[in-house]
Short mmCIF file of C-alpha atoms and ligand atoms in Angstrom, two decimals:
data_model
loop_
_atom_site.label_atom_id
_atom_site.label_comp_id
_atom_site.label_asym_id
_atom_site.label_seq_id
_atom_site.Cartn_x
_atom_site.Cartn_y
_atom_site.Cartn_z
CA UNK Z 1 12.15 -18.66 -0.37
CA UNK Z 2 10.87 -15.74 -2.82
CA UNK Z 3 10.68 -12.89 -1.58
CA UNK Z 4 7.40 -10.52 -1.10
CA UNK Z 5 7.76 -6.45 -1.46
CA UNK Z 6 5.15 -3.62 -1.20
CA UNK Z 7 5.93 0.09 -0.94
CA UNK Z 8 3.23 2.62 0.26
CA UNK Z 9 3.36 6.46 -0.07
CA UNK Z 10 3.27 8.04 2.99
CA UNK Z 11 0.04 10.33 2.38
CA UNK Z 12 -2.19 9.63 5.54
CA UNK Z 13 -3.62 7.11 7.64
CA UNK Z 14 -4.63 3.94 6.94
CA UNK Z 15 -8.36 3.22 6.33
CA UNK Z 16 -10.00 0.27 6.48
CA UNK Z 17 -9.80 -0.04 3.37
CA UNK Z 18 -6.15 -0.84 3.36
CA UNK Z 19 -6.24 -2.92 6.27
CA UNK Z 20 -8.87 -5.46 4.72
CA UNK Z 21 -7.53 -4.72 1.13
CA UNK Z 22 -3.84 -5.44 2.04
CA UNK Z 23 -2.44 -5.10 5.10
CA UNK Z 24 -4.02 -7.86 6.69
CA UNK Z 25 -2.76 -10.32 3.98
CA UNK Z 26 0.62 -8.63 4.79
CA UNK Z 27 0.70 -9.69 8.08
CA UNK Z 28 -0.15 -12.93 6.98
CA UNK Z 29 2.65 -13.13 3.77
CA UNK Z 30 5.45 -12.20 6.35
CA UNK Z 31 5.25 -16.01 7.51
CA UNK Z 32 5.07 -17.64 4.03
CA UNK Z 33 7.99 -15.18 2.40
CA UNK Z 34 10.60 -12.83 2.68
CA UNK Z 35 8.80 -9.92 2.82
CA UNK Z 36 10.04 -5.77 2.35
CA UNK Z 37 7.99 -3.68 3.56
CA UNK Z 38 8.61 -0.01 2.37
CA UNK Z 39 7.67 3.85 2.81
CA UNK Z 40 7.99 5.26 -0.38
CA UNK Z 41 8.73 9.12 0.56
CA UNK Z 42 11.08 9.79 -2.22
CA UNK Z 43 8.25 9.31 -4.62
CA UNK Z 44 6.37 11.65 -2.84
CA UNK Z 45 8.85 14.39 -4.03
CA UNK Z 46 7.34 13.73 -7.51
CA UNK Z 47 4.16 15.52 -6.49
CA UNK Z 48 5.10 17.56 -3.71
CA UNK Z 49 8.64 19.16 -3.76
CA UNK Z 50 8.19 20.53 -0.07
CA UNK Z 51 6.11 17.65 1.43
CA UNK Z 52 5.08 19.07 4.53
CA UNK Z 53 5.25 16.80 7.61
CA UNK Z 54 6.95 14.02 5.75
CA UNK Z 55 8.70 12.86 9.32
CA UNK Z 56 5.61 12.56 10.77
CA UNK Z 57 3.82 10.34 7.86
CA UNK Z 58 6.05 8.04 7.62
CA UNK Z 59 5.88 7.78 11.62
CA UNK Z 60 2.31 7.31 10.98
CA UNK Z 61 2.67 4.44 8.51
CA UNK Z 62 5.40 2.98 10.84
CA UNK Z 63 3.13 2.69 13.90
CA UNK Z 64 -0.09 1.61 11.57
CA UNK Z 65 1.55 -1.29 9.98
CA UNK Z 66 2.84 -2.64 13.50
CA UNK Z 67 -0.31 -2.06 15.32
CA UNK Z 68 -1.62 -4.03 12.16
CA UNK Z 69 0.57 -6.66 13.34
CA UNK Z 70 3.60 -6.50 10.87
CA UNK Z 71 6.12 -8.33 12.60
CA UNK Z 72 9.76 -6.06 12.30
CA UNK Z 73 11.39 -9.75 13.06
CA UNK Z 74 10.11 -11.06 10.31
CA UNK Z 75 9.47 -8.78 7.91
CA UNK Z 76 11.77 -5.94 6.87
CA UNK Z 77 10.22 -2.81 7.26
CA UNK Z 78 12.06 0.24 6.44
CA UNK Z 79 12.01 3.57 4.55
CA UNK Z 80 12.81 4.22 1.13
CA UNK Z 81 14.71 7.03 1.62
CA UNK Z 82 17.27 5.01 4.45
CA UNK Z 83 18.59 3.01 1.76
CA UNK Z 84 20.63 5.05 -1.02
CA UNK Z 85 21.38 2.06 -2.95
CA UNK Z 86 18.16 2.48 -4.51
CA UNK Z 87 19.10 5.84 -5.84
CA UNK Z 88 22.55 3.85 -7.87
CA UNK Z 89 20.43 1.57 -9.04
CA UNK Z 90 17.31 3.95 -10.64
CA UNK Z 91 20.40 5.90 -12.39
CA UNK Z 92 21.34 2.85 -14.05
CA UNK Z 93 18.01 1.91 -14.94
CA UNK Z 94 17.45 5.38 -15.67
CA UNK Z 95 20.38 5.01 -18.82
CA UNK Z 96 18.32 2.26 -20.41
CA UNK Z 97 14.80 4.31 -19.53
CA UNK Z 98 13.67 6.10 -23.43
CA UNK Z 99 11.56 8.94 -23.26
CA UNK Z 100 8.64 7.40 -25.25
CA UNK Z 101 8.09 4.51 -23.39
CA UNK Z 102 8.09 6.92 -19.77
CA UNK Z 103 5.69 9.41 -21.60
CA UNK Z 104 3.20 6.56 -22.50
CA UNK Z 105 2.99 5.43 -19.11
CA UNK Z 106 -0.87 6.69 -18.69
CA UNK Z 107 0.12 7.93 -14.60
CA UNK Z 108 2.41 10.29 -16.06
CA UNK Z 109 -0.11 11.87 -19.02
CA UNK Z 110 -2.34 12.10 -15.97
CA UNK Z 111 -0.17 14.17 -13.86
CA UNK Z 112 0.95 16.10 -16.78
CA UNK Z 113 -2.36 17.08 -17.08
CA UNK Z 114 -3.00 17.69 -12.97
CA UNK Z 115 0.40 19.71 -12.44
CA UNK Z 116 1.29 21.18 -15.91
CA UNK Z 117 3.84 23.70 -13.62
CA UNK Z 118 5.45 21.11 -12.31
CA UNK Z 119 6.00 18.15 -15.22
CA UNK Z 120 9.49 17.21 -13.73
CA UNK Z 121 11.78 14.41 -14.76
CA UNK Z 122 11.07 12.75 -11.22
CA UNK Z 123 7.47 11.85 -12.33
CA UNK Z 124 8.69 10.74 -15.59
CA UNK Z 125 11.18 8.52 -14.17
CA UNK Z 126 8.53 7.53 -11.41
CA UNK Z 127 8.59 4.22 -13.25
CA UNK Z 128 12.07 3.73 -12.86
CA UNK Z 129 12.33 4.56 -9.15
CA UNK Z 130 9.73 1.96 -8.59
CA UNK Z 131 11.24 -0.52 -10.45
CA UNK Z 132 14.83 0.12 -8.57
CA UNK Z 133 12.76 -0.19 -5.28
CA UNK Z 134 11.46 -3.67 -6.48
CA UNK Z 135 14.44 -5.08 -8.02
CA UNK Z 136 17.19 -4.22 -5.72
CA UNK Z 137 15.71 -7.21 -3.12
CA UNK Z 138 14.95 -9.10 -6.32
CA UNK Z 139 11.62 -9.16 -5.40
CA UNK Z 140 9.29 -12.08 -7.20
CA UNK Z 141 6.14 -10.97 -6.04
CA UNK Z 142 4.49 -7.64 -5.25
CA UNK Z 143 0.92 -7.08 -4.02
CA UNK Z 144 -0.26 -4.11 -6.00
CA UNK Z 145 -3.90 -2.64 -7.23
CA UNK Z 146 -4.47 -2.64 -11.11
CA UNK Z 147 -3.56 0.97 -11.08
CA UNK Z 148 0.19 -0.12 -10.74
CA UNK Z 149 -0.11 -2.32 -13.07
CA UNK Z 150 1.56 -0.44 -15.57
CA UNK Z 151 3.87 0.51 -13.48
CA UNK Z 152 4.63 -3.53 -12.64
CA UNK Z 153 4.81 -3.82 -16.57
CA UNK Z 154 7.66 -1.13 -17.06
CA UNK Z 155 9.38 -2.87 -14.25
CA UNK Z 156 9.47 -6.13 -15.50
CA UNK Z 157 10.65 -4.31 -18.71
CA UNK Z 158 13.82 -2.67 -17.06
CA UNK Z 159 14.36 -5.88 -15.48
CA UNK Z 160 14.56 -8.02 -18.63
CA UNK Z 161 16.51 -5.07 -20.45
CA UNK Z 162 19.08 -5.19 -17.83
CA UNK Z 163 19.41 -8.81 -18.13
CA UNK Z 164 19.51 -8.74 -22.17
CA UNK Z 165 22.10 -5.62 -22.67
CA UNK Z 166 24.48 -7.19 -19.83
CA UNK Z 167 23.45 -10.73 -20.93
CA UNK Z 168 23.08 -11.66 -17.73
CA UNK Z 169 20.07 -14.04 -16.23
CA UNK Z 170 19.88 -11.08 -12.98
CA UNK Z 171 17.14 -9.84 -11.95
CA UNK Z 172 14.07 -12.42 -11.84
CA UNK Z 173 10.91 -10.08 -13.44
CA UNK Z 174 8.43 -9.37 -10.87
CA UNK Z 175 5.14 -10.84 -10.66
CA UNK Z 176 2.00 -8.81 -9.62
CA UNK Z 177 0.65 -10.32 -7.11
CA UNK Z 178 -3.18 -9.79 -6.89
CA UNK Z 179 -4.65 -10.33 -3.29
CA UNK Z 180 -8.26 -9.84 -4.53
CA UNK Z 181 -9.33 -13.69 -4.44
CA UNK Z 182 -8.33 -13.23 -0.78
CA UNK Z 183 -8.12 -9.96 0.51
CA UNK Z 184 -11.72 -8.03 0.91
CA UNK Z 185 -13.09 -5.64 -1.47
CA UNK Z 186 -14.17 -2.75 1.21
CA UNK Z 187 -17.13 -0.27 0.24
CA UNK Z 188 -17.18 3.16 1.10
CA UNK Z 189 -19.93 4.96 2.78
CA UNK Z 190 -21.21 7.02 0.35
CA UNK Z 191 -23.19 4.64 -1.67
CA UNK Z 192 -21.05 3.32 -4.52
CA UNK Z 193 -17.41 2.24 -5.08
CA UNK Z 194 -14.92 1.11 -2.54
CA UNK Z 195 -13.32 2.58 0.02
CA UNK Z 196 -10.61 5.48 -0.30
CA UNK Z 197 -9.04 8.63 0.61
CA UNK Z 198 -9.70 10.53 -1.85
CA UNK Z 199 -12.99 9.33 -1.88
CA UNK Z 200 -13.33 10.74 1.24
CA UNK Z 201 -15.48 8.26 2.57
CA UNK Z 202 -13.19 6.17 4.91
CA UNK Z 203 -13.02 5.29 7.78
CA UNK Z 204 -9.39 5.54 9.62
CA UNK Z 205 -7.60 3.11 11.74
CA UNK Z 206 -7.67 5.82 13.80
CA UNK Z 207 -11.21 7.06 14.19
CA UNK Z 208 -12.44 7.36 17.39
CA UNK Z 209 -15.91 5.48 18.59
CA UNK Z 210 -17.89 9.06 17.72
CA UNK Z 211 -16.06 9.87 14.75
CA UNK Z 212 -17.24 5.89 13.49
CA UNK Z 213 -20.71 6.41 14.90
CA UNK Z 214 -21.13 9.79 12.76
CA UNK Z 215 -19.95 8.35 9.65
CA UNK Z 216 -21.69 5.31 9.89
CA UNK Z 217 -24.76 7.59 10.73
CA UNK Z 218 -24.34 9.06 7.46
CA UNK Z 219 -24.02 6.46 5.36
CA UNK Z 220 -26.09 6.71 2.26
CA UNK Z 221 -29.67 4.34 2.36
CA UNK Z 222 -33.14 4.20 1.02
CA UNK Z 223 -36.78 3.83 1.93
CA UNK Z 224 -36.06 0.22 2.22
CA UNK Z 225 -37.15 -3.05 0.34
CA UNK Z 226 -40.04 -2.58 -1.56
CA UNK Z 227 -41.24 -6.48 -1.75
CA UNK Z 228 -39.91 -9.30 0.07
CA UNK Z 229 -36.59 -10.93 -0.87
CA UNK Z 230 -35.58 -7.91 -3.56
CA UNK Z 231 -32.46 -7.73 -4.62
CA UNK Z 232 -30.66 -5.11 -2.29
CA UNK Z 233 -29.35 -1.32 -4.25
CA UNK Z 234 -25.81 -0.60 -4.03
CA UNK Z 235 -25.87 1.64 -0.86
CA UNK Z 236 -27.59 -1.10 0.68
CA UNK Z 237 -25.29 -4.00 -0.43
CA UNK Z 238 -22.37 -2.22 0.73
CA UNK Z 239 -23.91 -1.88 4.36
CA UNK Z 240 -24.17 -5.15 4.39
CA UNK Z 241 -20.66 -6.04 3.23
CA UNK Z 242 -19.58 -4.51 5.97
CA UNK Z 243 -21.39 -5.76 8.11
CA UNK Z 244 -20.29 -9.25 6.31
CA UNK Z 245 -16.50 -8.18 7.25
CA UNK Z 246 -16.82 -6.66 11.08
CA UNK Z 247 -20.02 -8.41 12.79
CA UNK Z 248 -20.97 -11.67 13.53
CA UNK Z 249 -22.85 -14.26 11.45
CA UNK Z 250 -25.79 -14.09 13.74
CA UNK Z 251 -25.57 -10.09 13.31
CA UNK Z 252 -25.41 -10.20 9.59
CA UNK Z 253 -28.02 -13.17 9.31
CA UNK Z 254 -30.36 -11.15 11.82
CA UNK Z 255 -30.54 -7.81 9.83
CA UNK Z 256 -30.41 -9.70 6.71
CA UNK Z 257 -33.55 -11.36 7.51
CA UNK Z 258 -35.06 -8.08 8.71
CA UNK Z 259 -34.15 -6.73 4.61
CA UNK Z 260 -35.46 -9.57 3.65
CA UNK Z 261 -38.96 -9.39 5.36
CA UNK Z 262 -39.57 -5.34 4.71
CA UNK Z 263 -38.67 -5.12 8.14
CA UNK Z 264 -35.56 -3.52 7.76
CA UNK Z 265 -34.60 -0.43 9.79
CA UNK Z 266 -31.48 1.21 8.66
CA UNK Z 267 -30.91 2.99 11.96
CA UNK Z 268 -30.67 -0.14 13.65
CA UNK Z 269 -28.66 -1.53 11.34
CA UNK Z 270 -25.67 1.24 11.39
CA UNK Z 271 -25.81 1.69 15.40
CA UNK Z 272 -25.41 -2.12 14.81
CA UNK Z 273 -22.23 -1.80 12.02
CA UNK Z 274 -21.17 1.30 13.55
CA UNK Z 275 -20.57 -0.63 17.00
CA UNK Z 276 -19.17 -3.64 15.69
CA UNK Z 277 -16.52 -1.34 13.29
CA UNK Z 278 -15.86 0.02 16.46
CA UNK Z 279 -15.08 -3.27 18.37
CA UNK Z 280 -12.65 -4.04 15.41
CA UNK Z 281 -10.82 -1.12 15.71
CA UNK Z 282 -10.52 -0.22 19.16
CA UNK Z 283 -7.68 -2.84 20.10
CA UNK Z 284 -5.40 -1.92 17.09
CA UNK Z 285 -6.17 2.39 17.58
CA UNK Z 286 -5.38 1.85 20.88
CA UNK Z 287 -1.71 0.21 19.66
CA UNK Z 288 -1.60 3.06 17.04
CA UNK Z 289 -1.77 5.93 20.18
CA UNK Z 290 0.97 3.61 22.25
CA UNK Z 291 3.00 3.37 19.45
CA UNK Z 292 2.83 6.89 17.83
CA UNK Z 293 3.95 8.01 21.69
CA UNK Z 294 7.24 6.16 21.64
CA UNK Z 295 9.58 7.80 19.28
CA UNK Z 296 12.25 5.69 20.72
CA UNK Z 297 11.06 2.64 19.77
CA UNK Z 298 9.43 3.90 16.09
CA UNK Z 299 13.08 5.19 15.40
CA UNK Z 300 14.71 1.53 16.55
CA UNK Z 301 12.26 -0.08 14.26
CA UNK Z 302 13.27 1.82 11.95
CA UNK Z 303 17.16 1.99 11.93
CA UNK Z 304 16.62 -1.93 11.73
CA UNK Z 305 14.39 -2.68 8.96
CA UNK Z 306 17.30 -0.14 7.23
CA UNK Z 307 19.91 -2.21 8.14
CA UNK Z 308 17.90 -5.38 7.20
CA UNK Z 309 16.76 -3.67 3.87
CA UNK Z 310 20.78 -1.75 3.11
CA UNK Z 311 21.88 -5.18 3.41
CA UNK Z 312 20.33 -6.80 0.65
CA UNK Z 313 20.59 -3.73 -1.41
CA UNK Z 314 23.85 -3.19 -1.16
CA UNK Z 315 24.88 -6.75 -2.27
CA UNK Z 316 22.90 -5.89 -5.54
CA UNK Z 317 24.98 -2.62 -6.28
CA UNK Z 318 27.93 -4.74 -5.50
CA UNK Z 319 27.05 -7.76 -8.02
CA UNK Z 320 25.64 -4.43 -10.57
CA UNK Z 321 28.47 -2.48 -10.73
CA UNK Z 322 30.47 -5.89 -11.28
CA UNK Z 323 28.01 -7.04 -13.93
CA UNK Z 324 27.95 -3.48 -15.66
CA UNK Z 325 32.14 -3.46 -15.02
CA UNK Z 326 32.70 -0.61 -12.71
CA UNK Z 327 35.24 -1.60 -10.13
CA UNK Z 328 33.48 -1.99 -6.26
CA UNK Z 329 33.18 1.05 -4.52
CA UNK Z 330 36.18 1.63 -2.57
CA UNK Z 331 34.02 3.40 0.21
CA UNK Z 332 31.46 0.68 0.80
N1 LIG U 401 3.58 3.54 -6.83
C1 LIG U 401 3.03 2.94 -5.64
C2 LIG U 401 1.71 3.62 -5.32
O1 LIG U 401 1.49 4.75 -5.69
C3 LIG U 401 3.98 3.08 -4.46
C4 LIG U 401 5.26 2.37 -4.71
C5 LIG U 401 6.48 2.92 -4.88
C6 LIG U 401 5.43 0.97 -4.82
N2 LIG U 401 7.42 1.97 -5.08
C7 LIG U 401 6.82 0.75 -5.05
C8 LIG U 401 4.56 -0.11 -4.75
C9 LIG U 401 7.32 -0.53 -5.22
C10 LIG U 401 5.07 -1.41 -4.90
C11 LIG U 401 6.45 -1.60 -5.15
O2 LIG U 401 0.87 3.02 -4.69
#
């Protein structure tokens, strides 16, 4: 069976965004493949030295992605930083990482240019970590946006340089696995582009009913159709795409028809989208709150996707050090 692995920095709450963009296709993968399932907090080091709260994010992730409905049977879901095998392995990639190839890598030039204090050899090597995180399940496929893709690239790169300079057929080169023809392009509210963070115009797995309602409210609109049947502007079109994800047919075909005919009334239409975002989200907020409450049962989730997760790794350090010729680790 190949095997399926996504890491996430722990930097907030999930949006809808992420839960039409990926997560739901997660829950979905975990019965076709093998599937990790990671938090990556070490890379969050790479920006933030004292991350504050870093406990509590990755709670946050941990409860999202169950309420989601990521299964901790099937799946392995764990936390990067519970499984030090990864750090043996990004030192050995690390001694066949050169310095030109990490400083092309256009994330880095970016950050270079963001935090020009703080250029450290963590976000240069950020392309070796990730590659480590990947490669240590010999991972096959990994869902990712196109702004990892260069970051997939230098993986598959350290993958197939391991394999030439120990002539060894290893580590199979990981595939990046694009969810778009499936998973759901989601707008944001503020007229144009999709849905994100740092965007700031999301809407949270968490939001409450008034917190939806007011950004809904908000939403950027018009004066409406001029003539009948035009084409509708981009605000417009993304209303109605997500209206397309969280109503009914009958909903979307109603207020379509009301664009359609000049008879369109906006208001109507987000009390409408607002209501129906809200019927979506209520059951899985609701298993967010339980969730988030029971420590307990977040930390045994936990301590068993690492487990699941040091399991697999460590077998690759083992087979590593013997491919590379150190002797096994007499501690482990
Ligand atoms: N770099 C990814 C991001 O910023 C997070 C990440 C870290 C990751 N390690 C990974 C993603 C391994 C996929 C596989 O979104």
């Amino acid at each position: 069976m190949e095997t399926v692995l996504s890491g996430i920095r722990p930097t907030g709450n999930l949006h809808l965004g992420n839960y039409f963009g990926a997560v739901q296709s997660f829950v979905q993968l975990q019965h076709a493949y093998k599937c990790f399932f990671f938090i990556a907090d070490w890379h969050s080091l790479t920006t933030h030295p004292h991350p504050e709260n870093i406990r509590k994010s990755v709670k946050t992730i941990l409860a999202e992605y169950l309420a989601c409905g990521i299964d901790p049977e099937k799946a392995t879901i764990y936390v990067q930083s519970d499984v030090r095998e990864v750090c043996e392995l990004y030192l050995y990639l690390n001694m066949n990482a050169y310095l030109g190839e990490l400083e092309r890598v256009t994330s880095f030039k970016e950050k270079v240019r963001k935090q020009p204090d703080n250029i450290n050899a963590g976000l240069l090597t950020y392309p070796s970590l990730m590659a480590a995180d990947i490669i240590i399940h010999k991972a096959n496929k990994v869902p990712v946006g196109k702004d990892q893709e260069q970051n997939m690239e230098m993986a598959r790169k350290f993958a197939r340089r391991f394999n030439t300079i120990y002539e060894v057929a290893y580590f199979p080169e990981p595939e990046s696995f694009h969810l778009s023809e499936k998973a759901l392009k989601v707008p944001g509210l503020d007229g144009s582009g999709k849905m994100g963070k740092s965007e700031g115009n999301a809407i949270y797995l968490i939001d409450d009913e008034k917190t939806i309602r007011k950004k809904v409210m908000k939403a950027v609109t018009d004066s409406g159709p001029a003539l009948p049947g035009s084409e509708k502007p981009e605000p417009i079109a993304n209303l109605f795409t997500l209206m397309e994800i969280v109503s009914s047919k009958d909903t979307y075909d109603y207020f379509n028809g009301k664009y359609n005919a000049c008879e369109i009334r906006y208001g109507d239409l987000k009390k409408q989208l607002a209501a129906d975002i809200n019927t979506f989200c209520a059951p899985i907020r609701e298993r967010i709150t339980e969730l988030s409450s029971d420590e307990a049962y977040l930390d045994k989730i936990a301590r068993l996707g690492a487990e699941k997760a040091t399991e697999s790794a460590a077998r690759t350090i083992r087979e590593v050090r013997e491919i590379i010729g150190f002797r096994p680790a007499p501690l482990s």
